[in-house]
Short mmCIF file of C-alpha atoms and ligand atoms in Angstrom, two decimals:
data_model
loop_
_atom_site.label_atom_id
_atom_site.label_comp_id
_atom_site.label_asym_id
_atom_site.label_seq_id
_atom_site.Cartn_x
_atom_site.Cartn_y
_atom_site.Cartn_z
CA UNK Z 220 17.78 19.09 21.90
CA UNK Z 221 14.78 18.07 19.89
CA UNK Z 222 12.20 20.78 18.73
CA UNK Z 223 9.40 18.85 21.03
CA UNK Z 224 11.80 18.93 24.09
CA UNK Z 225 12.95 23.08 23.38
CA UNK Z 226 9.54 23.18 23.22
CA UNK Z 227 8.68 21.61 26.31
CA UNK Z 228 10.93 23.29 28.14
CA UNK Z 229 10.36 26.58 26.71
CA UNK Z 230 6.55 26.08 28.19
CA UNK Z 231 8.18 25.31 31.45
CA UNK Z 232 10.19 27.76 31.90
CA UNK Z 233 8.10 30.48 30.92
CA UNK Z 234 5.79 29.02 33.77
CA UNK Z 235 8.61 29.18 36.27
CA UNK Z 236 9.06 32.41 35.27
CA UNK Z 237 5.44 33.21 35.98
CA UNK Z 238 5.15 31.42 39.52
CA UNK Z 239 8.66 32.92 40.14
CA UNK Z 240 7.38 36.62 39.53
CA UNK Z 241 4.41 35.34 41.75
CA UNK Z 242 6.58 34.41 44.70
CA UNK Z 243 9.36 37.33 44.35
CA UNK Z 244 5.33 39.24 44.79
CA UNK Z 245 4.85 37.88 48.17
CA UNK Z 246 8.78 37.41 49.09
CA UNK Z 247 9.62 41.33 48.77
CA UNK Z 248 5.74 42.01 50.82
CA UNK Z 249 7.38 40.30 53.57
CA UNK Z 250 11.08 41.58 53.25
CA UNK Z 251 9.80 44.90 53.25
CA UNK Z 252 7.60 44.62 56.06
CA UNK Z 253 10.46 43.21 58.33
CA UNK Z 254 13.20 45.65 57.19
CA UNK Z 255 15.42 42.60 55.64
CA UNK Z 256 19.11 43.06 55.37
CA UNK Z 257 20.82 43.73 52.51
CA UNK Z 258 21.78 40.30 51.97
CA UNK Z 259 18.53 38.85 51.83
CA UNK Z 260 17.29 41.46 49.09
CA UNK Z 261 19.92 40.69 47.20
CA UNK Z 262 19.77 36.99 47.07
CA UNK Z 263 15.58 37.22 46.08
CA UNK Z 264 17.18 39.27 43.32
CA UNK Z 265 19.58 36.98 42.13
CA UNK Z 266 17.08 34.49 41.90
CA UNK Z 267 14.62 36.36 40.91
CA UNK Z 268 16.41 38.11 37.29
CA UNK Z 269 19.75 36.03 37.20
CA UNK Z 270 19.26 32.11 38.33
CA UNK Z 271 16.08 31.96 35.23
CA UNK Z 272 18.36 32.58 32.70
CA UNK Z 273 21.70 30.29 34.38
CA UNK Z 274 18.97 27.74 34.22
CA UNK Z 275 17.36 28.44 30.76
CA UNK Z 276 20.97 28.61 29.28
CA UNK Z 277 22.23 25.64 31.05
CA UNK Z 278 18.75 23.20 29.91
CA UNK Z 279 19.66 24.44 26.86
CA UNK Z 280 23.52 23.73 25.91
CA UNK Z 281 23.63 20.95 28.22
CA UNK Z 282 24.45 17.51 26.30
CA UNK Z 283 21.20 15.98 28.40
CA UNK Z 284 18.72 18.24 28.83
CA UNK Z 285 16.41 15.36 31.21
CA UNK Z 286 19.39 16.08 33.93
CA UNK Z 287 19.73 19.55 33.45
CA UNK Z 288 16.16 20.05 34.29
CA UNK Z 289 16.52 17.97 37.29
CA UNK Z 290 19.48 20.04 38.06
CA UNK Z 291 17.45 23.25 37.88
CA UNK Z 292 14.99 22.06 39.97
CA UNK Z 293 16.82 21.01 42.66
CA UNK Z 294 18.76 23.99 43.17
CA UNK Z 295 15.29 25.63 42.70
CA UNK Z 296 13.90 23.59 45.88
CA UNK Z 297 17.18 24.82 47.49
CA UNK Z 298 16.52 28.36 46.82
CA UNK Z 299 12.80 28.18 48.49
CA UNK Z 300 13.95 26.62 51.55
CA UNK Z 301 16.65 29.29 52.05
CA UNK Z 302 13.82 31.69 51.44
CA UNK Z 303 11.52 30.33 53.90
CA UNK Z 304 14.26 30.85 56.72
CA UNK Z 305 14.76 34.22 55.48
CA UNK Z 306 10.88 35.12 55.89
CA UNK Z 307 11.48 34.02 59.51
CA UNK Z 308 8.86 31.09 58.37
CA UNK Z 309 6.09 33.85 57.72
CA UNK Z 310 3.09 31.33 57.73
CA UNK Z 311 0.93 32.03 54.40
CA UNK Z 312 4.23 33.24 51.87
CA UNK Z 313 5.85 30.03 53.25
CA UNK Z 314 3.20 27.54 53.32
CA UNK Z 315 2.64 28.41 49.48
CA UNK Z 316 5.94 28.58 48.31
CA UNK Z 317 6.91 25.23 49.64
CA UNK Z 318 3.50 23.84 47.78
CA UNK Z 319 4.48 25.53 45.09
CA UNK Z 320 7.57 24.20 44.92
CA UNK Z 321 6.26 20.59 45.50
CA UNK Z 322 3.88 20.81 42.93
CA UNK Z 323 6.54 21.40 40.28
CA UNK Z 324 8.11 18.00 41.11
CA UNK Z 325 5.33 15.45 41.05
CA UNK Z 326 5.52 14.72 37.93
CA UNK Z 327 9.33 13.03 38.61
CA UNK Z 328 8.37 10.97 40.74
CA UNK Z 329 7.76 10.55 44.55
CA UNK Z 330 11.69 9.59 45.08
CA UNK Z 331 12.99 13.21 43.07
CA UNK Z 332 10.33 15.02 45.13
CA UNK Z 333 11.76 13.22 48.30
CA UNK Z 334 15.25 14.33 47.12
CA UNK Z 335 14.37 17.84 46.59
CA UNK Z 336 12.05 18.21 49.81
CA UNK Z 337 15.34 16.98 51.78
CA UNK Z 338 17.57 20.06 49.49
CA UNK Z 339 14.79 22.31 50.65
CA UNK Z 340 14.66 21.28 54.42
CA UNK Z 341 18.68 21.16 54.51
CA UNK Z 342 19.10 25.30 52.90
CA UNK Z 343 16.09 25.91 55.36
CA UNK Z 344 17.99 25.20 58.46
CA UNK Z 345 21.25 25.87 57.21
CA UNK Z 346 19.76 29.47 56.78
CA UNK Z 347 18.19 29.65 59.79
CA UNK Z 348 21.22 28.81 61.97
CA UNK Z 349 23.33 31.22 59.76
CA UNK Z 350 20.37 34.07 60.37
CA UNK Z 351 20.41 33.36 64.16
CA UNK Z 352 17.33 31.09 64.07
CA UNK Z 353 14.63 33.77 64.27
CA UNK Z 354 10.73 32.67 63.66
CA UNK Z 355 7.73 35.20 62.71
CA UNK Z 356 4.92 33.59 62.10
CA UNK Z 357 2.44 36.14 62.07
CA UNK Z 358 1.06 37.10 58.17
CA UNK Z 359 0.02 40.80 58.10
CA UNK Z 360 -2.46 42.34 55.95
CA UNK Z 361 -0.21 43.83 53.01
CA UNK Z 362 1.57 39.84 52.97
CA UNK Z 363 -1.41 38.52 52.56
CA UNK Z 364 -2.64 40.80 49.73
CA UNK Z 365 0.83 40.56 48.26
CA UNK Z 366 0.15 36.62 48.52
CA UNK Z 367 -3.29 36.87 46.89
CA UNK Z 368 -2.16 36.17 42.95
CA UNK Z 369 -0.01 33.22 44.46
CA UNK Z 370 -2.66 31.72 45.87
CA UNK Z 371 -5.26 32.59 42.58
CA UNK Z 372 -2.32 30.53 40.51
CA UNK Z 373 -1.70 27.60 42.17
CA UNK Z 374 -4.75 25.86 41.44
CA UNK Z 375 -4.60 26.77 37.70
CA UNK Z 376 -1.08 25.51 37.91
CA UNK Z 377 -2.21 22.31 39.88
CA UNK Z 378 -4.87 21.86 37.17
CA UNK Z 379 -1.92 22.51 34.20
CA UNK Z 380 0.31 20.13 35.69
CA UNK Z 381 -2.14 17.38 36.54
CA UNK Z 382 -3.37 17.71 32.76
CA UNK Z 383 0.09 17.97 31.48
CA UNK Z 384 1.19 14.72 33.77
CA UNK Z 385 -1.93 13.02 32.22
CA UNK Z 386 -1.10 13.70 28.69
CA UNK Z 387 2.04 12.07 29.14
CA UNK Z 388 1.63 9.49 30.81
CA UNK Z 389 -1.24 8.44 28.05
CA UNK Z 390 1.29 9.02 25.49
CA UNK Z 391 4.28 6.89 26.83
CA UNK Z 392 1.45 4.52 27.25
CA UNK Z 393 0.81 4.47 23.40
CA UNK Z 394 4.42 4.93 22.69
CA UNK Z 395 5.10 1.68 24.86
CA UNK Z 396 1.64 0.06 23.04
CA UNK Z 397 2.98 1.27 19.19
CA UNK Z 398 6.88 -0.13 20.33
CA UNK Z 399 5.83 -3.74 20.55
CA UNK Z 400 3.52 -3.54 17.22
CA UNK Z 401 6.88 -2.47 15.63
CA UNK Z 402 8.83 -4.99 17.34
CA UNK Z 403 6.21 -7.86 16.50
CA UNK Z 404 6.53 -6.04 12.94
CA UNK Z 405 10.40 -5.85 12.55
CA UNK Z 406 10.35 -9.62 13.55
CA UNK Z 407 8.10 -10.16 10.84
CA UNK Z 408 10.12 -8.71 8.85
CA UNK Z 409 13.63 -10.83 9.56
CA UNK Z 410 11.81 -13.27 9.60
CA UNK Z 411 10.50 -13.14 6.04
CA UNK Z 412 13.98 -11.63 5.14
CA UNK Z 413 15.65 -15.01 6.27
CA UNK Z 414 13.06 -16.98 4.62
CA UNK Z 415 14.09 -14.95 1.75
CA UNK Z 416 17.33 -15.85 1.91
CA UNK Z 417 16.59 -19.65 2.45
CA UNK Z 418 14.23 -19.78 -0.95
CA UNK Z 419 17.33 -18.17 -2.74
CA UNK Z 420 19.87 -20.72 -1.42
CA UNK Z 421 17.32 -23.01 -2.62
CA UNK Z 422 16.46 -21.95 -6.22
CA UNK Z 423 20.34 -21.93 -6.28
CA UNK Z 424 20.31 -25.52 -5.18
CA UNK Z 425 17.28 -26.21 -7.66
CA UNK Z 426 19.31 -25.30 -10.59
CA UNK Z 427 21.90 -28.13 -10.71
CA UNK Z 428 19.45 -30.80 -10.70
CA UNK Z 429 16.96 -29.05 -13.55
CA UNK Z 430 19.86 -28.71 -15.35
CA UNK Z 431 20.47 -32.44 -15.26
CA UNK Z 432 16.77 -33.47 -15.73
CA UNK Z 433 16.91 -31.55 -18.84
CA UNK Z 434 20.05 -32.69 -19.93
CA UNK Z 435 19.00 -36.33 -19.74
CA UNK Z 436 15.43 -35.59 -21.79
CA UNK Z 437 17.84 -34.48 -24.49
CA UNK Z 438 20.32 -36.97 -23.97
CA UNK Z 439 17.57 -39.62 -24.20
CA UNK Z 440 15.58 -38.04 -27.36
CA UNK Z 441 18.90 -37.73 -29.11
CA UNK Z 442 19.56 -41.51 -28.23
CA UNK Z 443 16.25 -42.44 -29.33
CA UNK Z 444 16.71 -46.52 -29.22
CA UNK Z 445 14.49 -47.99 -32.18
CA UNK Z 446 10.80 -49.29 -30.45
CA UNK Z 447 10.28 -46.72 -28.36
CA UNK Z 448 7.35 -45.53 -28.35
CA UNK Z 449 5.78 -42.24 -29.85
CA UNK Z 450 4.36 -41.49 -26.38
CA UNK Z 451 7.66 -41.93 -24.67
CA UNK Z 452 9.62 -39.36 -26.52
CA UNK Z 453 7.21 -37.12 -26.45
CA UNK Z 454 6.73 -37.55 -22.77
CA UNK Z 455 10.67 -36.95 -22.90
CA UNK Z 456 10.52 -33.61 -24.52
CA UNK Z 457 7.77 -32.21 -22.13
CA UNK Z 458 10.05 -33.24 -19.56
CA UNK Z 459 13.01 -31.07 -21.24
CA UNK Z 460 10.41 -27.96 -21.50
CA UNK Z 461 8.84 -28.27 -18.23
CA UNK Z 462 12.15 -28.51 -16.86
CA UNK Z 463 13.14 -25.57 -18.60
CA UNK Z 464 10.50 -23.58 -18.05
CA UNK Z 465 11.20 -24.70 -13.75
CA UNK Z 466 14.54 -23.37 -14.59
CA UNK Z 467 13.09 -20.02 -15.55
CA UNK Z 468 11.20 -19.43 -12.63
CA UNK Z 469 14.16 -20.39 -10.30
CA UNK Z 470 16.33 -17.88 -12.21
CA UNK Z 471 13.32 -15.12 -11.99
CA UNK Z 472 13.51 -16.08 -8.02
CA UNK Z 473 16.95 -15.68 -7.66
CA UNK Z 474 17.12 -12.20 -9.95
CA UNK Z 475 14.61 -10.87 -7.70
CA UNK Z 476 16.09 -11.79 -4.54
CA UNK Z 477 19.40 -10.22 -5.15
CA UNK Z 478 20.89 -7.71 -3.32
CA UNK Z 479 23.38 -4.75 -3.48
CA UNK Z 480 24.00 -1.92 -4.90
CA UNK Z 481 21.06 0.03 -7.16
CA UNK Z 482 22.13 0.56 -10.61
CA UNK Z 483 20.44 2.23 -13.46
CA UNK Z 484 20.04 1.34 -16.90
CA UNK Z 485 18.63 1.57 -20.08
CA UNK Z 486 15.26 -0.81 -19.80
CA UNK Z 487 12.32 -1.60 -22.10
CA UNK Z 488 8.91 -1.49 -19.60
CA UNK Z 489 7.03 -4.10 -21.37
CA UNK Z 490 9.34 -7.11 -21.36
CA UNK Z 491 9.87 -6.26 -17.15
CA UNK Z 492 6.13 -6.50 -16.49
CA UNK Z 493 5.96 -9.58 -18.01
CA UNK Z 494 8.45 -11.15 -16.20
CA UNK Z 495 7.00 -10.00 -13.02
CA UNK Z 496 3.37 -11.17 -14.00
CA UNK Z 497 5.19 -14.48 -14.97
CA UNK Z 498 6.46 -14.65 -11.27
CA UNK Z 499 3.09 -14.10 -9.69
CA UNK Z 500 1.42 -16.34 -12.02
CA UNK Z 501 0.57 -18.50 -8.91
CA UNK Z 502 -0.84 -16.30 -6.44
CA UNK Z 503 -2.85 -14.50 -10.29
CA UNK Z 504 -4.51 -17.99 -10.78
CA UNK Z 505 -4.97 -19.52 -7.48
CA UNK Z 506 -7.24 -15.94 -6.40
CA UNK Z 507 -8.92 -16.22 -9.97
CA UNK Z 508 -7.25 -12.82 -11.02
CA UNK Z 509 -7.83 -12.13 -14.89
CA UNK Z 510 -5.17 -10.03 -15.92
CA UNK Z 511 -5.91 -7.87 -18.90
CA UNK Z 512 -2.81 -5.98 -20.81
CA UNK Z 513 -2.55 -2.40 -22.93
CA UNK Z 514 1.56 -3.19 -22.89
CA UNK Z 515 2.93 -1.00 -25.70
CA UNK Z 516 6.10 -2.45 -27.72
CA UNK Z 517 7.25 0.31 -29.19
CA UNK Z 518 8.29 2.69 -26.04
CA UNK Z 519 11.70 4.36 -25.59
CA UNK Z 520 13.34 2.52 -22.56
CA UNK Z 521 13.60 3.92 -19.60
CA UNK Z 522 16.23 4.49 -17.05
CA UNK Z 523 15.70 2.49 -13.82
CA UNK Z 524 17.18 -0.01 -11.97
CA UNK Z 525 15.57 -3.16 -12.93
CA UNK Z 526 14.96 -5.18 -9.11
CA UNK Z 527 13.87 -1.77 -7.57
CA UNK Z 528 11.23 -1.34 -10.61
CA UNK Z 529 10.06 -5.06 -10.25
CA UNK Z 530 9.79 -4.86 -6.47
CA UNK Z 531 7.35 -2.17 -7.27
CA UNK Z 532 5.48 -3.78 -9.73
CA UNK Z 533 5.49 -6.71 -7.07
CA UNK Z 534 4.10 -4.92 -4.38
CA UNK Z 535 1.64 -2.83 -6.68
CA UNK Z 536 0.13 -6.34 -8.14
CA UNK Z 537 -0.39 -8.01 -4.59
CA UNK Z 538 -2.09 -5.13 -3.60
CA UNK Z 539 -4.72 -5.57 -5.97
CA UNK Z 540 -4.71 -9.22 -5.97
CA UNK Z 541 -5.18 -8.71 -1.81
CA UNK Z 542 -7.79 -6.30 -2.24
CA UNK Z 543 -10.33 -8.45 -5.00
CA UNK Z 544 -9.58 -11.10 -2.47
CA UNK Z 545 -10.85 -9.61 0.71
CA UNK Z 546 -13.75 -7.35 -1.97
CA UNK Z 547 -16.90 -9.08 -2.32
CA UNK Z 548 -16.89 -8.52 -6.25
CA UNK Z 549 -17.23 -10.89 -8.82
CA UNK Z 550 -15.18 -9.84 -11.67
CA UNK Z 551 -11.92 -10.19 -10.27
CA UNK Z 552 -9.49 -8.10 -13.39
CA UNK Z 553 -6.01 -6.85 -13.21
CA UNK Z 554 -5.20 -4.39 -15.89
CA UNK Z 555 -1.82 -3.17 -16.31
CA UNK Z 556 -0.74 -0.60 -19.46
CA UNK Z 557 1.99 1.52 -20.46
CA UNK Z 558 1.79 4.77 -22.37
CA UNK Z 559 4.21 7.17 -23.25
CA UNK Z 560 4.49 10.67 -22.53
CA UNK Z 561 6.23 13.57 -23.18
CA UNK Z 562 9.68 12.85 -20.94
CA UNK Z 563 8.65 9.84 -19.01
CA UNK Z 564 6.49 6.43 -19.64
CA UNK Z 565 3.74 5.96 -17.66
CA UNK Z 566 2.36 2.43 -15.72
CA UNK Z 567 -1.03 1.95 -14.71
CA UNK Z 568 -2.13 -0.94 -12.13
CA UNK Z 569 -6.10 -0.93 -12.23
CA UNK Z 570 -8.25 -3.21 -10.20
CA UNK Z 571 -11.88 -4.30 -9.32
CA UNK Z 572 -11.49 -4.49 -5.45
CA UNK Z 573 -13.32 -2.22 -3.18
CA UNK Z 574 -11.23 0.42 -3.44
CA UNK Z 575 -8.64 2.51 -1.16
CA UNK Z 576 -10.19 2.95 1.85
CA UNK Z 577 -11.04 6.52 2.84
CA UNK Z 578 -9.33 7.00 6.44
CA UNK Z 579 -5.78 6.54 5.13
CA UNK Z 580 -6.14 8.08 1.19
CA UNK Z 581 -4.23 11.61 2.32
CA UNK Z 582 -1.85 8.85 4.25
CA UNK Z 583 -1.31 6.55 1.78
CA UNK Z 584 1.90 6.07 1.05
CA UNK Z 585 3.09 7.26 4.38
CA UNK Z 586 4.70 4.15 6.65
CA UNK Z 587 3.12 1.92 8.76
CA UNK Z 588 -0.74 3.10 7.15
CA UNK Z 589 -2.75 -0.47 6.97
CA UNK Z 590 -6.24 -1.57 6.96
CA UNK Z 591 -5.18 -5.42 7.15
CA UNK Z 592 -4.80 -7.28 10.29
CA UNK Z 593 -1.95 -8.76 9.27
CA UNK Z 594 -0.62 -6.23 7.28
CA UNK Z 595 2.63 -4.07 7.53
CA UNK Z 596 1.86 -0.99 6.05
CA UNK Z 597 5.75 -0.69 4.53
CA UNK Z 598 4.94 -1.55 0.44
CA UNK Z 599 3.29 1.59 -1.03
CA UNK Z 600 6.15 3.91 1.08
CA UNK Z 601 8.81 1.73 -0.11
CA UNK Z 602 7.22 1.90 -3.91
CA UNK Z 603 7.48 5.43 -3.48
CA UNK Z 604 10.87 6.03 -2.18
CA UNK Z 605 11.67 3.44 -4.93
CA UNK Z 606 10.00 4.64 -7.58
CA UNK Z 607 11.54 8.25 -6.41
CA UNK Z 608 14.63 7.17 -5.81
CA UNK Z 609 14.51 6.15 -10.13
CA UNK Z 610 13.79 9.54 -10.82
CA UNK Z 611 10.02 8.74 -11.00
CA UNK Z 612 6.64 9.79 -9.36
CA UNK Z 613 3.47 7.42 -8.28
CA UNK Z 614 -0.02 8.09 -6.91
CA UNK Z 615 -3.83 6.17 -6.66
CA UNK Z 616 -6.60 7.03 -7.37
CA UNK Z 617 -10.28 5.22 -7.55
CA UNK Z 618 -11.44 3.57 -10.55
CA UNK Z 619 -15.03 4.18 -11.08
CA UNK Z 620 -17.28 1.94 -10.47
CA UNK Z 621 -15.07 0.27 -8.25
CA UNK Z 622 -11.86 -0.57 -7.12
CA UNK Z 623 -8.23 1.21 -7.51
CA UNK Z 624 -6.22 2.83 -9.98
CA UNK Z 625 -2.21 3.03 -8.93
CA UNK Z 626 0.39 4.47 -11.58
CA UNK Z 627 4.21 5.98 -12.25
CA UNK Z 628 5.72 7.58 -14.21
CA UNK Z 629 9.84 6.50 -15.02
CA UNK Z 630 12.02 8.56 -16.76
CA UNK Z 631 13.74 8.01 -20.40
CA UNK Z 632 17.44 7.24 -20.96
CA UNK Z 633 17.40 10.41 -22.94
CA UNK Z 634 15.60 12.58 -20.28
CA UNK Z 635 17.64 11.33 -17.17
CA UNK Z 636 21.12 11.82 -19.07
CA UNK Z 637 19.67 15.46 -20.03
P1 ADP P 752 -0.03 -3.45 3.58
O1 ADP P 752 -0.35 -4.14 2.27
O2 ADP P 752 0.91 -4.20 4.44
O3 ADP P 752 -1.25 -2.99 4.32
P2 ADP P 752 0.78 -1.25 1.85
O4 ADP P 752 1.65 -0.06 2.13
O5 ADP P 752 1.13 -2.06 0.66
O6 ADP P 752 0.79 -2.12 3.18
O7 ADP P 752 -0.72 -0.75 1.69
C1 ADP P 752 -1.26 0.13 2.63
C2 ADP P 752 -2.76 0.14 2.57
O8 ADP P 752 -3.18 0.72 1.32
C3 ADP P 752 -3.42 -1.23 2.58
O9 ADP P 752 -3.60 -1.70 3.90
C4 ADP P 752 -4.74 -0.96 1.89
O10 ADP P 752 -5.69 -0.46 2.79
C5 ADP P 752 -4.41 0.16 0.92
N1 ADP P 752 -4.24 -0.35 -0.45
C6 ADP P 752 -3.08 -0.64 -1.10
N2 ADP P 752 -3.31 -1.10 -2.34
C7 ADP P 752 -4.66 -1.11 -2.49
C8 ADP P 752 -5.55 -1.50 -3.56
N3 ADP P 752 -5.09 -1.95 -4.71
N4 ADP P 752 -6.89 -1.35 -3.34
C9 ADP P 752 -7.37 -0.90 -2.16
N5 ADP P 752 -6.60 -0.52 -1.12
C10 ADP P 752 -5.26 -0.63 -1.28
#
C-alpha cells in the first residue's frame, strides 16, 4: 500500500471509528431501554471493539486495498441493517444510522451504494424474522439524548465527505488532464527518437558516397592532365576538403547518436566542447549566437563518459541559444570556459537571454518544469542525472545584467580512481 493510500485510509478509519462510537452511543440508549437479550449486546460489541480492527488489519495486508475497503463497507452496511431490526426499527437511532451509513458510500458510486443498501435491507429482515418480527417505533427521551452527538456529526461528516469527494474528483480530473500532456509528450519523444535513428542510418549512408567524392578530387588532382586549368584543380581540392570536412560532421552525428552502455574514461574538456560547438555550428549562426571561449589547454582530464558529457553540453548550449532567441536583447553571446579546481574541472555556459525565469528556479532541474509552449521540460533533469551519474555536480545561476549562468563540475582521473 502506498503512503497516500495508508494515509487515506488511516483518515477513514479513524472516522469510522468516530461515527461508530457515535452509533454504539445511541444503539446501547435503546438496548438498554428495551432490556435486549444477551445476544444483541453482544453482537453491538463485537462490532463495536472487534470488527474495526478485522477491518483495519484486513485494508491493510490485503494485496488490493480498493476491494478490501469495499469489502469493509459492505459488511459494514450489513451490520446496520441487522442493527436496525434489533432496535425493533426505533425511529430516530434508525433513521440516522441508515443515513449514516449511506453517506459513507456516495462517494463509490450510486451502483456500490445500491449494492450495499440491498446487504443492509437483506440482514434487516433476515434479523427481523429470526427476532420474531417485532416493531417499536416510539423514540423516548434518554434515545433521543443518547442520539443527540449523532445527529450534531452527521452534517460535519456530510460536509467532510462532500469536500473530500470534491477534492478528488478535481484531482483525477488533473491527473486525467496531466496524462494526455505526457502522452502527447512521450509521443514526442519516439517520435524524435525514431527520427534519431533515421538521421543515423543516414549519416551512415552519407559516408560511402563522401568517401568516393573525395577519393575522386584526389584521384583527379593526382592525374592532373596537362591544360587544365589553375581554377579547375583548385576547384578539385575544395571539393576534397569540403568533402572531408561533410565527412566530419556525419561522423560527429553518428558518435553522438550512439547508444549503449556508459563508459568512463580518461578525457581532455577542451577538445569535447569543441566538437560539440562544431556540431551546433548551424543552429550558433543561423540565431546570430557569438560564441566567446576561456577553454584552458592545459587541464588534467577528467573521468566521464564522453556521449553523456556532450549530451549535456548539447542540451546546456540550446538552452541558451533558445533563450537569446525568444529574449528581446541585442547582443546575442555564448561564453563557455573551463577552470580547474582543486579535485574537479569546472564548465561554465553563460548567456545574454532574459534569464531563468523565477516560478520554476527552486524547480529547475526537476522533470517536466517548462516555460516553452512547446517545450518538454526533460533536458536540465537529464543533465543532472547525467552529469551525476559522472560523478559530477551542476547548478544556474543569473548573470548580471542579464541572462543565465549554468556550470559543472567533473571529476579527475586521479580523483575518481582515489
Ligand atoms: P525545455 O527546454 O524543454 O523547457 P529544460 O529542462 O531544458 O526543458 O529547461 C527547463 C526550463 O528551464 C526552460 O523551459 C526554461 O524556462 C529554463 N531554462 C533553461 N535554460 C535556460 C537559459 N539558458 N536561460 C533561461 N532559462 C532557461
Amino acid at each position: 500500500m502506498s503512503e497516500q493510500e495508508l494515509r487515506l485510509s488511516r483518515q477513514v478509519y479513524r472516522l469510522r471509528i468516530f461515527g461508530l462510537g457515535l452509533g454504539f452511543l445511541c444503539i446501547a440508549a435503546v438496548f438498554y431501554q428495551r432490556d435486549a437479550t444477551l445476544l444483541a449486546w453482544t453482537v453491538l460489541a463485537a462490532h463495536g471493539f472487534v470488527w474495526p480492527h478485522v477491518a483495519w488489519y484486513h485494508a491493510r495486508t490485503s494485496a488490493d486495498p480498493h476491494v478490501a475497503e469495499r469489502i469493509n463497507l459492505v459488511v459494514d452496511s450489513m451490520m446496520g441493517g441487522i442493527f436496525v431490526a434489533l432496535m425493533q426499527f426505533t425511529l430516530l437511532p434508525s433513521v440516522l444510522i441508515v443515513a449514516m451509513l449511506s453517506m459513507d458510500k456516495l462517494g463509490w458510486g450510486w451502483r456500490f451504494l445500491g449494492r450495499t443498501s440491498g446487504a443492509m435491507a437483506a440482514t434487516c429482515l433476515v434479523t427481523t424474522v429470526l427476532t420474531g418480527a417485532s416493531f417499536r417505533l416510539d423514540t423516548s427521551m434518554p434515545v433521543i439524548v443518547a442520539s443527540i452527538p449523532l445527529m450534531v456529526a452527521y452534517p460535519f461528516a456530510v460536509a467532510f465527505v462532500s469536500e473530500r469527494s470534491g477534492r478528488m474528483a478535481r484531482e483525477r480530473k488533473k491527473a486525467v488532464e496531466q496524462t494526455a500532456v505526457l502522452r502527447e509528450q512521450l509521443a514526442h519523444i519516439a517520435r524524435v527518437g525514431t527520427l534519431g535513428e533515421m538521421a543515423a542510418g543516414l549519416a551512415h549512408e552519407l559516408n560511402q558516397p563522401l568517401t568516393a567524392i573525395h577519393l575522386e578530387a584526389q584521384t583527379a588532382l593526382e592525374f592532373r592532365p596537362a591544360g587544365v586549368p589553375e581554377d579547375v584543380l583548385d576547384s578539385l581540392s575544395r571539393i576534397g576538403e569540403q568533402s572531408i570536412r561533410a565527412g566530419d560532421i556525419v561522423r560527429r552525428m553518428r558518435t553522438f547518436a550512439r547508444r549503449g552502455q556508459a563508459r568512463r574514461e580518461a578525457i581532455a574538456i577542451s577538445p569535447l566542447i569543441q566538437e560539440v560547438l562544431a556540431l551546433l555550428d548551424h543552429d550558433l549562426r543561423l540565431n546570430g549566437v557569438e560564441t566567446i571561449l576561456h577553454l584552458r589547454d592545459d587541464l588534467p582530464p577528467v573521468f566521464v563518459d564522453r556521449i553523456e558529457i556532450e549530451q549535456v553540453m548539447v542540451n546546456l548550449i540550446r538552452n541558451a541559444i533558445e533563450a537569446m532567441g525568444s529574449a528581446a536583447t541585442p547582443v546575442r553571446q555564448l561564453t563557455i570556459a573551463t577552470e580547474p579546481m582543486p579535485r574537479d574541472v569546472r564548465v561554465t555556459v553563460t548567456d545574454t537571454g532574459g534569464g531563468i525565469a523565477p516560478t520554476i528556479l527552486a524547480r529547475l532541474f526537476h522533470p517536466f518544469q517548462t516555460t516553452k509552449s512547446a517545450g518538454l521540460g526533460l533536458g536540465l533533469s537529464i543533465c543532472q542525472s547525467l552529469v551525476e551519474a559522472n560523478g559530477g555536480r551542476v547548478s544556474a545561476g543569473p548573470h548580471p545584467p542579464g541572462g543565465a549562468t549554468f556550470f559543472f563540475e567533473l571529476p579527475l582521473v586521479r580523483a575518481a580512481n582515489a
